[in-house]
PDB file of C-alpha atoms in Angstrom:
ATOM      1  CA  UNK A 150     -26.378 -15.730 -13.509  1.00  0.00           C
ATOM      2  CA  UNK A 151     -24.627 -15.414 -10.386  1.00  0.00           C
ATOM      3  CA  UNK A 152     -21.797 -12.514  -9.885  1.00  0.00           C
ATOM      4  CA  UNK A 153     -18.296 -14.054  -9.588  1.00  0.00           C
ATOM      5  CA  UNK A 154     -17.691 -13.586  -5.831  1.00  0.00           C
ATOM      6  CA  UNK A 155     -13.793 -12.769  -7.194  1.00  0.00           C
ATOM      7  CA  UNK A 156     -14.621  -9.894  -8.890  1.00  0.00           C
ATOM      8  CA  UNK A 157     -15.062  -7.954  -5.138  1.00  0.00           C
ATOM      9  CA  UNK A 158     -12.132  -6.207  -4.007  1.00  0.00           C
ATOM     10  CA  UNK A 159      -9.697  -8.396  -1.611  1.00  0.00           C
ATOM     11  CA  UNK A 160     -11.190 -11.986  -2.347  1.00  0.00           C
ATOM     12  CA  UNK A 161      -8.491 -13.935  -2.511  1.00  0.00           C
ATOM     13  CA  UNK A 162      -7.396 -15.627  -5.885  1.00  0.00           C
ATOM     14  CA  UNK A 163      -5.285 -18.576  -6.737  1.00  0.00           C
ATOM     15  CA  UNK A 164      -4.798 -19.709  -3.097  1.00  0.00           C
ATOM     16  CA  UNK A 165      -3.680 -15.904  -2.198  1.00  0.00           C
ATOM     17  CA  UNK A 166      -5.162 -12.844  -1.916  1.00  0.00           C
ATOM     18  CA  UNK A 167      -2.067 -11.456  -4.261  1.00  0.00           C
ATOM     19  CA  UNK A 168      -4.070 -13.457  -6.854  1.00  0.00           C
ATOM     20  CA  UNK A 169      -5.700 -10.665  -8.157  1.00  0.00           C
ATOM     21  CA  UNK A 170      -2.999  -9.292  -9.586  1.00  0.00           C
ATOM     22  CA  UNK A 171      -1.022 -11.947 -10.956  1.00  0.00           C
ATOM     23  CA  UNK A 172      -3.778 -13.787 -12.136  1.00  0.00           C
ATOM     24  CA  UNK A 173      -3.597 -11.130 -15.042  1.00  0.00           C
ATOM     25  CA  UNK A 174      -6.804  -9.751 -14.528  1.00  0.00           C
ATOM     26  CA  UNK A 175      -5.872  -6.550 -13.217  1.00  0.00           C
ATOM     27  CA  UNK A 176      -3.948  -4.183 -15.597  1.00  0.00           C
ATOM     28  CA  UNK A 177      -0.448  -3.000 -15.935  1.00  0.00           C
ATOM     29  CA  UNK A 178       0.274   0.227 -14.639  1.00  0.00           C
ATOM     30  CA  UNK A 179       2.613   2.703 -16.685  1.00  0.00           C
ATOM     31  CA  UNK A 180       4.774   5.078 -14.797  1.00  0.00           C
ATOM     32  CA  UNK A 181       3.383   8.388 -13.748  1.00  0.00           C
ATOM     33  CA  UNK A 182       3.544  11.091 -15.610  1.00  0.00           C
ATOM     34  CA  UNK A 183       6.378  13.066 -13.568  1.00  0.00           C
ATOM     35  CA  UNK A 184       8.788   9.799 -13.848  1.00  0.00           C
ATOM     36  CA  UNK A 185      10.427  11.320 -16.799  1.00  0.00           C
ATOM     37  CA  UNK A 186      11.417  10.330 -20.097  1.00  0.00           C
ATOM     38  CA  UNK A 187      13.009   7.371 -19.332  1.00  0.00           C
ATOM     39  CA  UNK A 188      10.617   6.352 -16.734  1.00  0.00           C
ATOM     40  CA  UNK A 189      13.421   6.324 -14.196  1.00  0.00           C
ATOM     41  CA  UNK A 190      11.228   5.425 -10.947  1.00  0.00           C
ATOM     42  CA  UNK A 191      10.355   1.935 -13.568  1.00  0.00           C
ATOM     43  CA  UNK A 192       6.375   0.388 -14.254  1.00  0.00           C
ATOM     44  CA  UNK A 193       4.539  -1.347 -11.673  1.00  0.00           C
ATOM     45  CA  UNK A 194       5.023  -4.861 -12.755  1.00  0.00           C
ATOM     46  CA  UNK A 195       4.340  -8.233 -10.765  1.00  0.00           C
ATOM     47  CA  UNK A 196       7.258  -7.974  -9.076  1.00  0.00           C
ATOM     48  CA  UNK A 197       6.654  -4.620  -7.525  1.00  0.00           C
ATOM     49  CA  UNK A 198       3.420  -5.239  -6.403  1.00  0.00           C
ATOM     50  CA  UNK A 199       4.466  -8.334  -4.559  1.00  0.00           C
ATOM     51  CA  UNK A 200       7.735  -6.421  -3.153  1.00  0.00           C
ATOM     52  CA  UNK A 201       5.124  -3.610  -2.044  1.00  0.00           C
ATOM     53  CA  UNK A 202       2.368  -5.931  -0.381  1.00  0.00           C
ATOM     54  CA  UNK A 203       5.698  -8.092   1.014  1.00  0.00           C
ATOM     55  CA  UNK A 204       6.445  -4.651   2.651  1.00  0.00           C
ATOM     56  CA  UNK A 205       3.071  -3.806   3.897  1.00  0.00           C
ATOM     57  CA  UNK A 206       2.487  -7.212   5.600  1.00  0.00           C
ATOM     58  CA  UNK A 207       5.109  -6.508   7.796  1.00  0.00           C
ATOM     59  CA  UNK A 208       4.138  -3.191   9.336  1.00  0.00           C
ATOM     60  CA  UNK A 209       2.886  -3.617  13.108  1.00  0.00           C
ATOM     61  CA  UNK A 210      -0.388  -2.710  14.363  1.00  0.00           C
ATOM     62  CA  UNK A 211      -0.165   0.820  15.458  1.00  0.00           C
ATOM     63  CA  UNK A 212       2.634   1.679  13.340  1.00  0.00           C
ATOM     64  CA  UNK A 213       2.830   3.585   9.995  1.00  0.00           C
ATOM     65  CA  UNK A 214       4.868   4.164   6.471  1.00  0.00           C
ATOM     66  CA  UNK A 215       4.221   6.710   4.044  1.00  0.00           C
ATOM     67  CA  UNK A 216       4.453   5.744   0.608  1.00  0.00           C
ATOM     68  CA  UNK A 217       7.813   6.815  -0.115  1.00  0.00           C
ATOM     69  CA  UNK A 218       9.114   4.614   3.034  1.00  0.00           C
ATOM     70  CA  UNK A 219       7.530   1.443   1.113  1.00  0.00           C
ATOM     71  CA  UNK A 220       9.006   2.455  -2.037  1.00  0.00           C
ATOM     72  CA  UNK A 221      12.403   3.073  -0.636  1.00  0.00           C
ATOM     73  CA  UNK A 222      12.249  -0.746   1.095  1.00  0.00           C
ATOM     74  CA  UNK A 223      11.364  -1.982  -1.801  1.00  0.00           C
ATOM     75  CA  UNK A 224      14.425  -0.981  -3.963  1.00  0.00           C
ATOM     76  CA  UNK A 225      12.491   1.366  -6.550  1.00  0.00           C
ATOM     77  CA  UNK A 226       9.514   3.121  -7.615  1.00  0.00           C
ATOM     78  CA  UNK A 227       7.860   6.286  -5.993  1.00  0.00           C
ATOM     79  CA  UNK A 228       5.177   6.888  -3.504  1.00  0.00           C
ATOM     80  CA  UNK A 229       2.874   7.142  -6.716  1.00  0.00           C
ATOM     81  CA  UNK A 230       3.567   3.529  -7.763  1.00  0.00           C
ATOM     82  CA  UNK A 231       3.117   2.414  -4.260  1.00  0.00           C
ATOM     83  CA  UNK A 232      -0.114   4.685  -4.186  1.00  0.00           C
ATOM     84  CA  UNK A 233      -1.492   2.693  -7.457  1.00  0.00           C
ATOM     85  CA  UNK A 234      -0.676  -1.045  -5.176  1.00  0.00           C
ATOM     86  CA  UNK A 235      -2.397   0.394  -2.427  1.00  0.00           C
ATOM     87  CA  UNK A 236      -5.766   1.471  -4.442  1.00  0.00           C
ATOM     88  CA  UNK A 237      -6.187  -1.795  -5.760  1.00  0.00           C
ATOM     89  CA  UNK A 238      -4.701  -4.227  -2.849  1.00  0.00           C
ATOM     90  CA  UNK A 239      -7.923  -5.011  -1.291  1.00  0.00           C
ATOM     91  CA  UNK A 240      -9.022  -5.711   2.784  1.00  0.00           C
ATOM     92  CA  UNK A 241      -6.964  -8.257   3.439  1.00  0.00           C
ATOM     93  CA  UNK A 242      -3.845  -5.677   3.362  1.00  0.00           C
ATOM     94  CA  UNK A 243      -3.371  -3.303   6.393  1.00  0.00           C
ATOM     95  CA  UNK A 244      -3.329  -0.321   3.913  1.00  0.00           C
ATOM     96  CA  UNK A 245      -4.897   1.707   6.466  1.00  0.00           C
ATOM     97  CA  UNK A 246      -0.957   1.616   7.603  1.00  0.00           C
ATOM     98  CA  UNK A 247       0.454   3.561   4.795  1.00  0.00           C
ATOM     99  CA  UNK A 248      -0.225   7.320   4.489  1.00  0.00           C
ATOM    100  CA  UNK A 249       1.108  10.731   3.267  1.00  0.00           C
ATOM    101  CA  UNK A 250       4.566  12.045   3.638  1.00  0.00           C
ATOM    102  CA  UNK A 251       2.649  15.032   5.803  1.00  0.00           C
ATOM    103  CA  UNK A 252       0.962  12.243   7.504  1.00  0.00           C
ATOM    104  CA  UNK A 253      -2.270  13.080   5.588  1.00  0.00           C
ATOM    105  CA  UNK A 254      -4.807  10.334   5.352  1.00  0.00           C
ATOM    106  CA  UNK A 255      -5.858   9.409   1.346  1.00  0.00           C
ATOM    107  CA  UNK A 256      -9.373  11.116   1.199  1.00  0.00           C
ATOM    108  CA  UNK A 257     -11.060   8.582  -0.895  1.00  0.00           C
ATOM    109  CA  UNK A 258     -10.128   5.701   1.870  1.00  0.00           C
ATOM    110  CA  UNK A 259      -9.958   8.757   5.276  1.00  0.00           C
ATOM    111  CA  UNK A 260     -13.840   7.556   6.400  1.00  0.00           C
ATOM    112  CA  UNK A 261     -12.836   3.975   6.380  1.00  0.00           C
ATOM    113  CA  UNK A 262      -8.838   4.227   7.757  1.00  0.00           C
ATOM    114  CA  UNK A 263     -10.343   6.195  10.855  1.00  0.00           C
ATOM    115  CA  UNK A 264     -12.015   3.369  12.935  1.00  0.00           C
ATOM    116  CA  UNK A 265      -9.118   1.174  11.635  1.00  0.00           C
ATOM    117  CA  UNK A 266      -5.916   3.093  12.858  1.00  0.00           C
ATOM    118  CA  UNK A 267      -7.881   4.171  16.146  1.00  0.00           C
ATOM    119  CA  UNK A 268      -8.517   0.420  16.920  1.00  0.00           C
ATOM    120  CA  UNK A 269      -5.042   0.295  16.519  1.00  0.00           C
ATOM    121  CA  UNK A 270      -4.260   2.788  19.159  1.00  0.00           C
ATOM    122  CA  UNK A 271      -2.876   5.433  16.033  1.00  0.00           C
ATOM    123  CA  UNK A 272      -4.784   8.922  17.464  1.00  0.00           C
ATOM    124  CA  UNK A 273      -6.270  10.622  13.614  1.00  0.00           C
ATOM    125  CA  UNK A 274      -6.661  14.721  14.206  1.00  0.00           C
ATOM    126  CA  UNK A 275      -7.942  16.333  11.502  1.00  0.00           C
ATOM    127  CA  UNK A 276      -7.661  13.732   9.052  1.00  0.00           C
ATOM    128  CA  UNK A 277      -3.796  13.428  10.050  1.00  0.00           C
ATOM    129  CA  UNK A 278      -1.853  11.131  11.791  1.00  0.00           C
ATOM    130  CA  UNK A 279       1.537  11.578  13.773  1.00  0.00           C
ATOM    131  CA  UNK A 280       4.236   9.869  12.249  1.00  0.00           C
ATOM    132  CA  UNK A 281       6.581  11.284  14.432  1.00  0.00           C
ATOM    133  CA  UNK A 282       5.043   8.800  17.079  1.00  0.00           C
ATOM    134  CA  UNK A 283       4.165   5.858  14.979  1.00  0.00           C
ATOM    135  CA  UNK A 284       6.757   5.792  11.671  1.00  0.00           C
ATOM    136  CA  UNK A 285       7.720   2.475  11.321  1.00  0.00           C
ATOM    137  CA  UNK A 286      11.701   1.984  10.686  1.00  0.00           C
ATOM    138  CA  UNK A 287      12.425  -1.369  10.425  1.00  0.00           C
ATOM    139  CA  UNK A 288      16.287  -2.512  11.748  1.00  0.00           C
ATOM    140  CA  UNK A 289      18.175  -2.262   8.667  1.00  0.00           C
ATOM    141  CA  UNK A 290      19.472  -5.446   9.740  1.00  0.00           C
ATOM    142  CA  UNK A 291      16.401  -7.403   9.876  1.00  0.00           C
ATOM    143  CA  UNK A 292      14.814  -6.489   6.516  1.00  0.00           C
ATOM    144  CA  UNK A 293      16.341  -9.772   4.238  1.00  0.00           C
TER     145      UNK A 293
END
Protein backbone atom coordinates (compact mmCIF):
# COMPACT_ATOMS: atom_id res chain seq x y z
CA UNK A 1 0.00 0.00 0.00
CA UNK A 2 1.19 3.23 -1.02
CA UNK A 3 1.51 6.27 1.68
CA UNK A 4 -1.06 9.03 0.96
CA UNK A 5 1.25 11.71 -0.50
CA UNK A 6 -1.33 14.23 1.68
CA UNK A 7 -0.40 13.06 4.78
CA UNK A 8 3.28 15.14 4.32
CA UNK A 9 3.33 18.43 5.76
CA UNK A 10 2.33 21.40 3.19
CA UNK A 11 0.74 19.20 0.31
CA UNK A 12 -1.90 20.98 -0.67
CA UNK A 13 -5.56 19.69 -0.07
CA UNK A 14 -8.86 20.44 -1.63
CA UNK A 15 -7.43 22.71 -4.38
CA UNK A 16 -5.42 24.73 -1.49
CA UNK A 17 -2.77 24.18 0.59
CA UNK A 18 -5.22 25.59 3.60
CA UNK A 19 -6.84 22.18 2.90
CA UNK A 20 -5.27 20.57 5.56
CA UNK A 21 -6.92 22.17 8.00
CA UNK A 22 -10.32 22.57 6.92
CA UNK A 23 -10.54 19.38 5.46
CA UNK A 24 -11.06 18.31 9.22
CA UNK A 25 -8.22 16.22 9.44
CA UNK A 26 -6.17 18.23 11.59
CA UNK A 27 -7.47 18.83 15.18
CA UNK A 28 -8.97 21.66 17.05
CA UNK A 29 -6.81 23.49 19.18
CA UNK A 30 -8.06 24.63 22.78
CA UNK A 31 -6.77 27.83 24.18
CA UNK A 32 -3.55 27.83 26.09
CA UNK A 33 -3.36 27.34 29.33
CA UNK A 34 -2.56 31.10 30.47
CA UNK A 35 -5.83 32.37 28.40
CA UNK A 36 -7.79 32.27 31.54
CA UNK A 37 -10.97 31.05 32.66
CA UNK A 38 -12.96 32.30 30.13
CA UNK A 39 -10.54 31.67 27.44
CA UNK A 40 -10.48 35.36 26.65
CA UNK A 41 -7.69 35.28 23.76
CA UNK A 42 -10.76 32.53 22.07
CA UNK A 43 -9.84 28.68 20.35
CA UNK A 44 -8.12 28.37 17.19
CA UNK A 45 -10.97 27.58 14.95
CA UNK A 46 -11.15 27.61 10.98
CA UNK A 47 -11.54 30.97 10.90
CA UNK A 48 -8.42 31.90 12.73
CA UNK A 49 -6.25 29.82 10.97
CA UNK A 50 -7.33 31.21 7.66
CA UNK A 51 -7.20 34.95 9.17
CA UNK A 52 -3.54 33.92 10.38
CA UNK A 53 -2.21 32.26 7.03
CA UNK A 54 -4.33 35.39 5.18
CA UNK A 55 -1.84 37.47 7.32
CA UNK A 56 1.27 35.58 6.68
CA UNK A 57 0.83 35.53 2.85
CA UNK A 58 1.16 39.00 2.81
CA UNK A 59 4.47 39.62 4.54
CA UNK A 60 7.33 40.67 1.96
CA UNK A 61 10.42 38.88 1.38
CA UNK A 62 12.90 40.24 3.77
CA UNK A 63 10.47 41.45 6.16
CA UNK A 64 9.27 40.02 9.53
CA UNK A 65 6.21 39.77 12.27
CA UNK A 66 6.40 38.29 15.52
CA UNK A 67 3.57 36.38 16.58
CA UNK A 68 1.83 38.86 18.52
CA UNK A 69 1.93 41.34 15.31
CA UNK A 70 -0.13 38.46 13.38
CA UNK A 71 -2.40 38.04 16.17
CA UNK A 72 -3.05 41.68 16.63
CA UNK A 73 -3.93 41.92 12.54
CA UNK A 74 -5.95 39.37 12.86
CA UNK A 75 -8.47 40.78 15.44
CA UNK A 76 -7.78 38.13 18.35
CA UNK A 77 -5.87 35.41 19.75
CA UNK A 78 -2.22 35.49 21.18
CA UNK A 79 1.17 34.83 19.83
CA UNK A 80 0.53 31.19 21.26
CA UNK A 81 -2.47 30.58 18.96
CA UNK A 82 -0.59 32.01 16.11
CA UNK A 83 2.46 29.80 17.29
CA UNK A 84 0.07 26.52 17.09
CA UNK A 85 -0.95 27.87 12.97
CA UNK A 86 2.53 28.26 12.36
CA UNK A 87 3.68 24.57 13.63
CA UNK A 88 1.31 22.96 11.54
CA UNK A 89 1.03 25.42 8.30
CA UNK A 90 3.38 23.56 6.18
CA UNK A 91 6.20 24.86 3.24
CA UNK A 92 4.11 26.49 1.21
CA UNK A 93 3.73 29.38 4.01
CA UNK A 94 6.68 31.86 4.47
CA UNK A 95 6.69 30.97 8.25
CA UNK A 96 10.27 31.48 8.27
CA UNK A 97 8.77 35.29 8.39
CA UNK A 98 7.26 35.16 11.76
CA UNK A 99 9.46 35.04 14.89
CA UNK A 100 9.79 35.98 18.62
CA UNK A 101 8.83 39.20 20.21
CA UNK A 102 12.88 39.35 21.16
CA UNK A 103 13.38 38.50 17.62
CA UNK A 104 14.40 34.93 18.66
CA UNK A 105 14.17 32.31 16.00
CA UNK A 106 11.70 29.04 17.13
CA UNK A 107 14.47 26.39 17.90
CA UNK A 108 12.70 23.43 16.57
CA UNK A 109 12.39 25.29 12.92
CA UNK A 110 16.11 27.84 13.69
CA UNK A 111 18.32 25.14 11.32
CA UNK A 112 15.82 25.37 8.58
CA UNK A 113 14.62 29.42 8.87
CA UNK A 114 18.49 30.27 8.57
CA UNK A 115 19.21 29.64 4.80
CA UNK A 116 15.60 30.89 4.26
CA UNK A 117 15.65 34.49 5.85
CA UNK A 118 19.40 34.93 4.61
CA UNK A 119 18.22 34.25 0.98
CA UNK A 120 15.98 36.81 1.79
CA UNK A 121 18.58 39.34 2.62
CA UNK A 122 17.25 39.12 6.73
CA UNK A 123 21.10 38.94 8.47
CA UNK A 124 20.38 35.84 11.60
CA UNK A 125 23.19 36.51 14.60
CA UNK A 126 23.05 34.21 17.09
CA UNK A 127 19.93 32.63 16.29
CA UNK A 128 18.27 36.28 16.29
CA UNK A 129 17.06 38.46 13.87
CA UNK A 130 16.70 42.40 13.89
CA UNK A 131 13.32 43.45 13.82
CA UNK A 132 14.17 46.80 14.32
CA UNK A 133 15.37 46.66 10.57
CA UNK A 134 12.93 44.29 9.06
CA UNK A 135 9.36 44.50 11.27
CA UNK A 136 6.81 44.55 8.91
CA UNK A 137 3.95 47.34 9.64
CA UNK A 138 1.58 47.23 7.16
CA UNK A 139 -0.33 50.92 6.30
CA UNK A 140 -3.20 50.75 8.51
CA UNK A 141 -4.95 51.89 5.57
CA UNK A 142 -4.22 49.17 3.26
CA UNK A 143 -4.99 46.13 5.46
CA UNK A 144 -9.05 45.56 4.26
Amino acid sequence: MQPDPTDSPGHPVGGTWRGRWLDGRVPQLSPPPDAGPSGQRGPVDDAFVEAVLAVVERVPPGCLVTYGDVAELVGRGGPRQVAAVMSRAGAPVAWWRVVRADGRLADPVRERAVPELLAEGVLVRDGRVDLARHRWRPDASSWT
